[in-house]
């Protein structure tokens, strides 16, 4: 991790542009709304992008292309094969590399004039203020509630604008928090949702183009903020529904009782955000695994090879069954209570889903309904693919 010092919000724009920079940014320079003045403000600006994933991809690419002078990239993750469907900074050869390193290589090639500082770390209450203080604008490209509250609070404590974006399946949100008279994230969402209620993109999926659109809107808002042009998103929450192709705008007001940005601030330092969001351990799943009888994929394979009578129940959704299946009887978890009559409580039954979480709930339900021979397939069909049959695709 490297860090730079000396810059604060509102420092003067850079002194000048080289001939090469004038050529590179000519489409900006010929517009009166940007011009030399705006381009020099961009060159003098320091922007920190939290997350280099789906939202971080267009953010990094467009802010770098636009000539933001100093870009900070923060991410602890490595590039995964499933990222490539939407995280367009990365190529197939980047799989397994730290995201900030792969992003830095791509962005430096796009525009070598941009100074890039990478932070290969998790954002925490311990490091956030130290990292944020060197930047003029913070852009939230994260995907979880503890980090969103952390970014919000750190921005308010340091008086930094927070360009916010979020995505889920076909829906996106964009706004600007942290302006002196505007609302903050806590004004909009005073309480985090119960843990596990809102699925992540890994659990719920996301259409690949959506982070591209939302991240590009955040990049646009960041550039407008730096050059000081147009109407900002302060106090306006933009909701984008890709399926109906509709943009809606909600008015957001500052909550004067807000514990962070209200008249009487109650929070004066960063807190434990995992605890605030009801998440116990760092990696622990919010809904603790149910204690139900289990069977491993290898043991199930042995049983089937022996010719034991085992009934396989698949509690995933039909579109998941189409991706891969173990020829089990399909009853999605939500339909199980009303379709339980389809099952025979006398037979031994192995219940599976993708990873073993939904099927644990199913086994718990079935055991209480009198199915004494119901077992959960530990690790779900993913474990089957890893331990027994790699021809079964993972998703
Ligand atoms: Zn607030």
Coordinates of C-alpha atoms and ligand atoms in Angstrom, one line a residue:
X1 CA 0.0 0.0 0.0
X2 CA 1.3 3.4 -0.9
X3 CA -0.2 6.8 0.1
X4 CA 0.2 10.3 -0.9
X5 CA 0.0 13.4 1.2
X6 CA -0.6 17.1 0.9
X7 CA -3.9 17.2 -1.0
X8 CA -7.2 18.3 0.5
X9 CA -10.6 19.2 -1.0
X10 CA -10.6 22.5 -2.8
X11 CA -6.9 22.7 -3.7
X12 CA -6.1 24.8 -6.8
X13 CA -6.2 23.3 -10.3
X14 CA -3.1 22.1 -12.0
X15 CA -0.9 24.7 -13.6
X16 CA -1.0 23.7 -17.2
X17 CA -1.4 21.0 -19.9
X18 CA 1.3 19.6 -22.1
X19 CA 0.8 19.6 -25.9
X20 CA 0.1 15.9 -25.7
X21 CA -2.5 16.4 -23.0
X22 CA -4.2 19.2 -25.1
X23 CA -4.5 16.7 -27.9
X24 CA -5.7 13.9 -25.7
X25 CA -8.4 16.0 -24.1
X26 CA -9.3 18.1 -27.2
X27 CA -13.0 17.0 -27.1
X28 CA -13.3 18.3 -23.6
X29 CA -11.3 21.5 -24.3
X30 CA -13.5 22.6 -27.2
X31 CA -16.6 22.5 -25.0
X32 CA -17.2 25.8 -23.1
X33 CA -18.6 23.8 -20.1
X34 CA -15.2 22.1 -19.6
X35 CA -12.6 24.1 -21.5
X36 CA -9.0 24.5 -20.2
X37 CA -10.3 25.6 -16.8
X38 CA -12.3 22.4 -16.3
X39 CA -9.6 20.2 -17.7
X40 CA -7.1 21.7 -15.3
X41 CA -9.5 21.1 -12.4
X42 CA -9.7 17.5 -13.5
X43 CA -6.0 17.2 -13.6
X44 CA -5.7 18.7 -10.1
X45 CA -8.4 16.4 -8.7
X46 CA -7.9 13.4 -6.4
X47 CA -10.7 10.7 -6.5
X48 CA -10.8 7.6 -4.5
X49 CA -12.8 4.6 -5.9
X50 CA -13.8 2.1 -3.2
X51 CA -14.2 -1.2 -5.1
X52 CA -12.8 -2.0 -8.5
X53 CA -15.6 -4.5 -9.5
X54 CA -18.8 -3.9 -11.4
X55 CA -19.3 -0.3 -10.6
X56 CA -15.5 0.3 -10.3
X57 CA -14.9 -0.8 -13.9
X58 CA -16.7 2.1 -15.7
X59 CA -15.6 4.4 -12.9
X60 CA -12.0 3.6 -13.2
X61 CA -12.0 3.6 -17.0
X62 CA -14.0 6.9 -17.5
X63 CA -12.3 8.8 -14.8
X64 CA -8.9 7.8 -16.1
X65 CA -9.8 8.5 -19.7
X66 CA -11.2 11.9 -18.6
X67 CA -7.8 12.9 -17.1
X68 CA -8.6 12.9 -13.3
X69 CA -5.0 13.7 -12.1
X70 CA -4.9 11.2 -9.2
X71 CA -7.0 8.1 -8.8
X72 CA -7.0 5.9 -5.7
X73 CA -8.2 2.3 -6.1
X74 CA -9.2 0.3 -3.1
X75 CA -10.1 -3.4 -3.2
X76 CA -9.0 -6.5 -1.3
X77 CA -10.3 -9.0 -3.8
X78 CA -8.8 -11.0 -6.6
X79 CA -10.3 -11.4 -10.1
X80 CA -12.6 -14.3 -10.2
X81 CA -13.8 -16.0 -13.4
X82 CA -17.4 -15.1 -12.6
X83 CA -16.4 -11.3 -12.5
X84 CA -15.7 -11.2 -16.2
X85 CA -19.4 -11.1 -17.1
X86 CA -19.6 -7.4 -16.0
X87 CA -16.2 -6.2 -14.6
X88 CA -14.9 -5.0 -17.9
X89 CA -11.6 -3.7 -16.6
X90 CA -10.4 -7.2 -16.4
X91 CA -9.5 -9.8 -19.0
X92 CA -9.4 -13.6 -18.8
X93 CA -5.7 -13.5 -18.2
X94 CA -6.3 -11.4 -15.1
X95 CA -8.2 -14.2 -13.3
X96 CA -6.4 -14.9 -9.9
X97 CA -4.6 -11.5 -9.8
X98 CA -5.4 -8.9 -7.2
X99 CA -8.0 -6.6 -8.6
X100 CA -6.2 -3.4 -7.8
X101 CA -3.1 -4.6 -9.6
X102 CA -5.0 -5.8 -12.7
X103 CA -7.0 -2.5 -12.7
X104 CA -3.9 -0.4 -12.4
X105 CA -2.2 -2.1 -15.3
X106 CA -5.3 -1.6 -17.5
X107 CA -5.8 2.0 -16.5
X108 CA -2.2 3.0 -16.8
X109 CA -2.2 1.8 -20.3
X110 CA -5.4 3.8 -21.0
X111 CA -3.8 7.0 -19.7
X112 CA -0.3 7.0 -18.4
X113 CA -0.6 10.6 -17.2
X114 CA -3.0 9.6 -14.4
X115 CA -1.3 8.9 -11.1
X116 CA -2.8 5.8 -9.6
X117 CA -2.4 4.8 -5.9
X118 CA -3.6 1.3 -5.0
X119 CA -4.8 0.0 -1.7
X120 CA -4.9 -3.7 -1.6
X121 CA -6.8 -3.9 1.6
X122 CA -10.3 -4.0 3.1
X123 CA -11.7 -0.7 4.1
X124 CA -12.1 -0.6 7.9
X125 CA -12.9 1.8 10.7
X126 CA -9.2 1.8 11.4
X127 CA -7.9 2.8 8.0
X128 CA -10.8 4.8 6.4
X129 CA -10.1 8.3 7.6
X130 CA -6.3 8.0 7.0
X131 CA -7.0 6.9 3.4
X132 CA -9.9 9.3 2.7
X133 CA -8.2 12.5 3.9
X134 CA -5.9 12.6 0.8
X135 CA -8.8 12.7 -1.6
X136 CA -11.3 15.4 -2.8
X137 CA -14.1 13.0 -3.8
X138 CA -15.0 9.5 -2.6
X139 CA -16.9 7.2 -4.9
X140 CA -18.8 4.2 -3.4
X141 CA -18.6 1.2 -5.7
X142 CA -19.1 -1.4 -3.0
X143 CA -21.7 -4.0 -2.6
X144 CA -22.4 -4.4 1.1
X145 CA -24.1 -2.5 3.9
X146 CA -21.4 -2.3 6.5
X147 CA -19.0 -0.7 4.0
X148 CA -21.7 1.8 2.8
X149 CA -22.3 3.0 6.3
X150 CA -18.6 3.2 6.9
X151 CA -18.0 5.2 3.7
X152 CA -20.9 7.5 4.6
X153 CA -19.7 8.2 8.1
X154 CA -16.1 8.7 7.1
X155 CA -17.1 11.2 4.4
X156 CA -19.3 13.2 6.8
X157 CA -16.5 13.3 9.4
X158 CA -14.1 14.6 6.8
X159 CA -16.6 16.7 4.8
X160 CA -16.0 14.8 1.6
X161 CA -18.6 14.3 -1.1
X162 CA -19.7 10.6 -1.5
X163 CA -20.8 9.6 -5.0
X164 CA -23.1 6.7 -4.3
X165 CA -24.3 3.9 -6.5
X166 CA -25.8 0.5 -6.0
X167 CA -27.1 -2.3 -8.2
X168 CA -29.3 -5.4 -7.9
X169 CA -30.5 -7.6 -10.7
X170 CA -32.1 -5.1 -13.1
X171 CA -32.3 -2.1 -10.7
X172 CA -29.8 0.6 -9.9
X173 CA -29.6 3.7 -7.7
X174 CA -27.3 6.8 -7.9
X175 CA -27.1 9.9 -5.8
X176 CA -24.6 12.3 -4.1
X177 CA -24.2 12.3 -0.4
X178 CA -22.0 14.2 1.9
X179 CA -22.5 17.7 0.5
X180 CA -22.6 20.5 3.2
X181 CA -26.4 21.0 3.2
X182 CA -27.4 17.7 1.6
X183 CA -28.6 14.4 3.1
X184 CA -26.3 11.5 3.9
X185 CA -26.8 7.7 3.5
X186 CA -28.2 7.5 7.1
X187 CA -30.8 10.2 6.2
X188 CA -32.1 7.8 3.5
X189 CA -31.5 4.5 5.4
X190 CA -31.3 5.2 9.2
X191 CA -31.2 1.5 9.9
X192 CA -29.5 -1.3 8.0
X193 CA -31.8 -4.1 6.7
X194 CA -32.0 -7.3 8.7
X195 CA -28.9 -9.4 7.8
X196 CA -29.6 -11.8 5.0
X197 CA -32.7 -10.0 3.8
X198 CA -31.2 -8.3 0.8
X199 CA -29.2 -10.8 -1.3
X200 CA -25.9 -9.8 -2.7
X201 CA -25.2 -9.9 -6.5
X202 CA -23.4 -13.3 -5.8
X203 CA -26.7 -14.6 -4.4
X204 CA -29.3 -12.7 -6.4
X205 CA -27.5 -12.1 -9.7
X206 CA -27.1 -8.9 -11.7
X207 CA -27.5 -8.2 -15.4
X208 CA -24.0 -7.5 -16.7
X209 CA -24.6 -4.1 -18.3
X210 CA -26.3 -2.6 -15.3
X211 CA -23.1 -1.8 -13.2
X212 CA -21.8 -0.3 -16.5
X213 CA -24.7 2.1 -16.6
X214 CA -24.8 3.0 -12.9
X215 CA -21.0 3.2 -12.6
X216 CA -20.9 5.5 -15.7
X217 CA -23.5 7.7 -14.1
X218 CA -21.3 7.9 -11.0
X219 CA -18.3 8.8 -13.1
X220 CA -20.3 11.5 -14.8
X221 CA -21.5 12.9 -11.5
X222 CA -17.9 12.9 -10.2
X223 CA -16.6 14.8 -13.2
X224 CA -19.4 17.4 -13.0
X225 CA -18.7 17.8 -9.3
X226 CA -15.0 18.4 -10.1
X227 CA -15.5 20.9 -12.9
X228 CA -18.4 22.5 -11.0
X229 CA -20.9 22.4 -13.8
X230 CA -24.6 21.6 -14.1
X231 CA -27.1 20.4 -11.4
X232 CA -25.7 17.8 -9.0
X233 CA -27.5 14.8 -7.6
X234 CA -27.5 16.3 -4.1
X235 CA -30.9 15.6 -2.6
X236 CA -31.9 13.5 -5.6
X237 CA -32.0 9.7 -5.7
X238 CA -32.1 8.4 -9.2
X239 CA -33.7 4.9 -9.5
X240 CA -33.1 3.1 -12.8
X241 CA -35.2 0.0 -13.7
X242 CA -33.6 -1.7 -16.7
X243 CA -36.5 -4.0 -17.4
X244 CA -39.1 -1.2 -17.8
X245 CA -36.3 1.1 -19.0
X246 CA -37.4 3.9 -16.6
X247 CA -35.5 6.5 -14.7
X248 CA -37.3 7.8 -11.6
X249 CA -36.2 10.6 -9.3
X250 CA -36.9 10.7 -5.6
X251 CA -36.4 13.9 -3.6
X252 CA -34.1 13.2 -0.6
X253 CA -34.1 15.6 2.3
X254 CA -31.6 16.1 5.0
X255 CA -33.0 14.6 8.3
X256 CA -32.2 17.1 10.9
X257 CA -32.4 14.3 13.5
X258 CA -29.8 12.3 11.6
X259 CA -27.2 11.0 14.1
X260 CA -24.5 11.7 11.6
X261 CA -25.3 14.8 9.7
X262 CA -28.2 16.3 11.7
X263 CA -28.2 19.4 13.9
X264 CA -26.9 17.4 16.9
X265 CA -24.5 14.9 15.7
X266 CA -24.5 11.8 17.9
X267 CA -21.8 9.8 16.1
X268 CA -18.4 11.4 16.4
X269 CA -16.1 8.6 15.3
X270 CA -16.3 5.5 13.2
X271 CA -18.0 2.5 14.8
X272 CA -18.0 -1.3 14.3
X273 CA -20.1 -1.6 11.1
X274 CA -20.4 -5.3 11.1
X275 CA -22.0 -5.2 14.5
X276 CA -24.2 -2.3 13.5
X277 CA -25.5 -4.3 10.5
X278 CA -25.9 -7.4 12.7
X279 CA -23.2 -9.4 11.0
X280 CA -21.3 -11.5 13.5
X281 CA -18.0 -12.6 12.1
X282 CA -16.3 -11.0 9.1
X283 CA -16.8 -13.9 6.8
X284 CA -19.7 -15.5 8.6
X285 CA -23.0 -15.8 6.9
X286 CA -25.7 -13.7 8.6
X287 CA -28.1 -16.6 8.9
X288 CA -26.2 -19.2 10.9
X289 CA -26.2 -22.7 9.5
X290 CA -29.0 -24.8 10.7
X291 CA -28.0 -27.8 12.7
X292 CA -29.5 -30.5 10.5
X293 CA -28.2 -34.0 9.6
X294 CA -26.0 -33.9 6.6
X295 CA -24.3 -36.2 4.1
X296 CA -21.2 -35.4 2.0
X297 CA -21.2 -35.5 -1.8
X298 CA -18.7 -38.5 -1.6
X299 CA -20.9 -40.5 0.8
X300 CA -23.9 -39.8 -1.4
X301 CA -22.0 -41.1 -4.4
X302 CA -21.1 -44.3 -2.6
X303 CA -24.7 -44.9 -1.6
X304 CA -25.9 -44.4 -5.2
X305 CA -23.1 -46.6 -6.5
X306 CA -24.2 -49.3 -4.1
X307 CA -27.7 -49.1 -5.4
X308 CA -29.2 -47.8 -2.1
X309 CA -32.7 -46.4 -2.4
X310 CA -32.1 -42.7 -2.1
X311 CA -34.6 -40.1 -3.2
X312 CA -32.9 -36.8 -4.3
X313 CA -34.9 -33.6 -3.7
X314 CA -33.6 -30.4 -5.4
X315 CA -35.0 -27.2 -3.8
X316 CA -33.4 -24.7 -6.2
X317 CA -35.3 -22.6 -8.7
X318 CA -36.2 -24.1 -12.1
X319 CA -33.7 -21.9 -14.0
X320 CA -30.9 -23.2 -11.8
X321 CA -32.1 -26.8 -12.5
X322 CA -31.6 -26.0 -16.2
X323 CA -27.9 -25.1 -15.6
X324 CA -27.1 -28.4 -13.9
X325 CA -28.9 -31.0 -11.9
X326 CA -28.5 -34.4 -10.2
X327 CA -31.8 -35.7 -11.8
X328 CA -33.5 -34.9 -8.5
X329 CA -37.2 -34.1 -7.9
X330 CA -37.5 -30.3 -8.2
X331 CA -39.5 -28.4 -5.6
X332 CA -38.2 -24.9 -5.1
X333 CA -37.8 -24.1 -1.3
X334 CA -40.6 -21.6 -1.3
X335 CA -43.1 -24.2 -2.7
X336 CA -42.1 -26.9 -0.3
X337 CA -44.8 -26.4 2.3
X338 CA -47.7 -26.7 -0.1
X339 CA -46.1 -29.5 -2.2
X340 CA -44.8 -31.7 0.7
X341 CA -47.5 -34.3 -0.2
X342 CA -45.4 -35.2 -3.3
X343 CA -42.8 -36.7 -1.0
X344 CA -42.6 -40.1 0.8
X345 CA -41.5 -39.9 4.4
X346 CA -40.6 -43.6 4.5
X347 CA -37.8 -43.2 1.9
X348 CA -34.3 -41.9 2.6
X349 CA -34.1 -38.5 1.1
X350 CA -31.1 -36.3 0.3
X351 CA -32.0 -32.6 -0.2
X352 CA -29.7 -30.3 -2.1
X353 CA -29.5 -26.7 -3.4
X354 CA -26.5 -24.8 -4.8
X355 CA -24.4 -24.5 -1.6
X356 CA -26.3 -26.2 1.1
X357 CA -28.0 -23.3 2.8
X358 CA -31.5 -23.4 1.3
X359 CA -31.5 -27.2 1.5
X360 CA -30.7 -26.9 5.2
X361 CA -33.8 -24.9 5.7
X362 CA -35.7 -27.5 3.7
X363 CA -34.4 -30.4 5.8
X364 CA -35.2 -28.5 9.0
X365 CA -38.8 -28.0 7.7
X366 CA -39.1 -31.7 6.5
X367 CA -37.7 -33.1 9.8
X368 CA -40.3 -31.1 11.7
X369 CA -43.0 -32.4 9.3
X370 CA -42.0 -36.0 10.2
X371 CA -39.4 -36.8 7.5
X372 CA -37.0 -38.6 9.8
X373 CA -34.8 -39.8 6.9
X374 CA -34.1 -36.4 5.3
X375 CA -30.5 -35.3 5.0
X376 CA -28.8 -32.2 3.7
X377 CA -26.2 -32.5 1.0
X378 CA -23.3 -30.6 2.5
X379 CA -22.0 -27.9 0.2
X380 CA -24.8 -28.5 -2.3
X381 CA -24.4 -29.3 -6.0
X382 CA -21.1 -27.2 -5.9
X383 CA -19.6 -29.8 -3.7
X384 CA -20.8 -32.6 -5.9
X385 CA -19.1 -30.9 -8.8
X386 CA -15.8 -30.4 -6.9
X387 CA -15.7 -33.8 -5.1
X388 CA -17.5 -36.2 -7.3
X389 CA -18.2 -35.1 -10.9
X390 CA -16.4 -32.1 -12.4
X391 CA -18.5 -32.4 -15.5
X392 CA -21.3 -30.8 -13.5
X393 CA -20.8 -27.1 -14.2
X394 CA -20.4 -24.6 -11.3
X395 CA -22.2 -21.3 -11.4
Ligands
LIG1 ZN1 -27.7 12.2 7.5

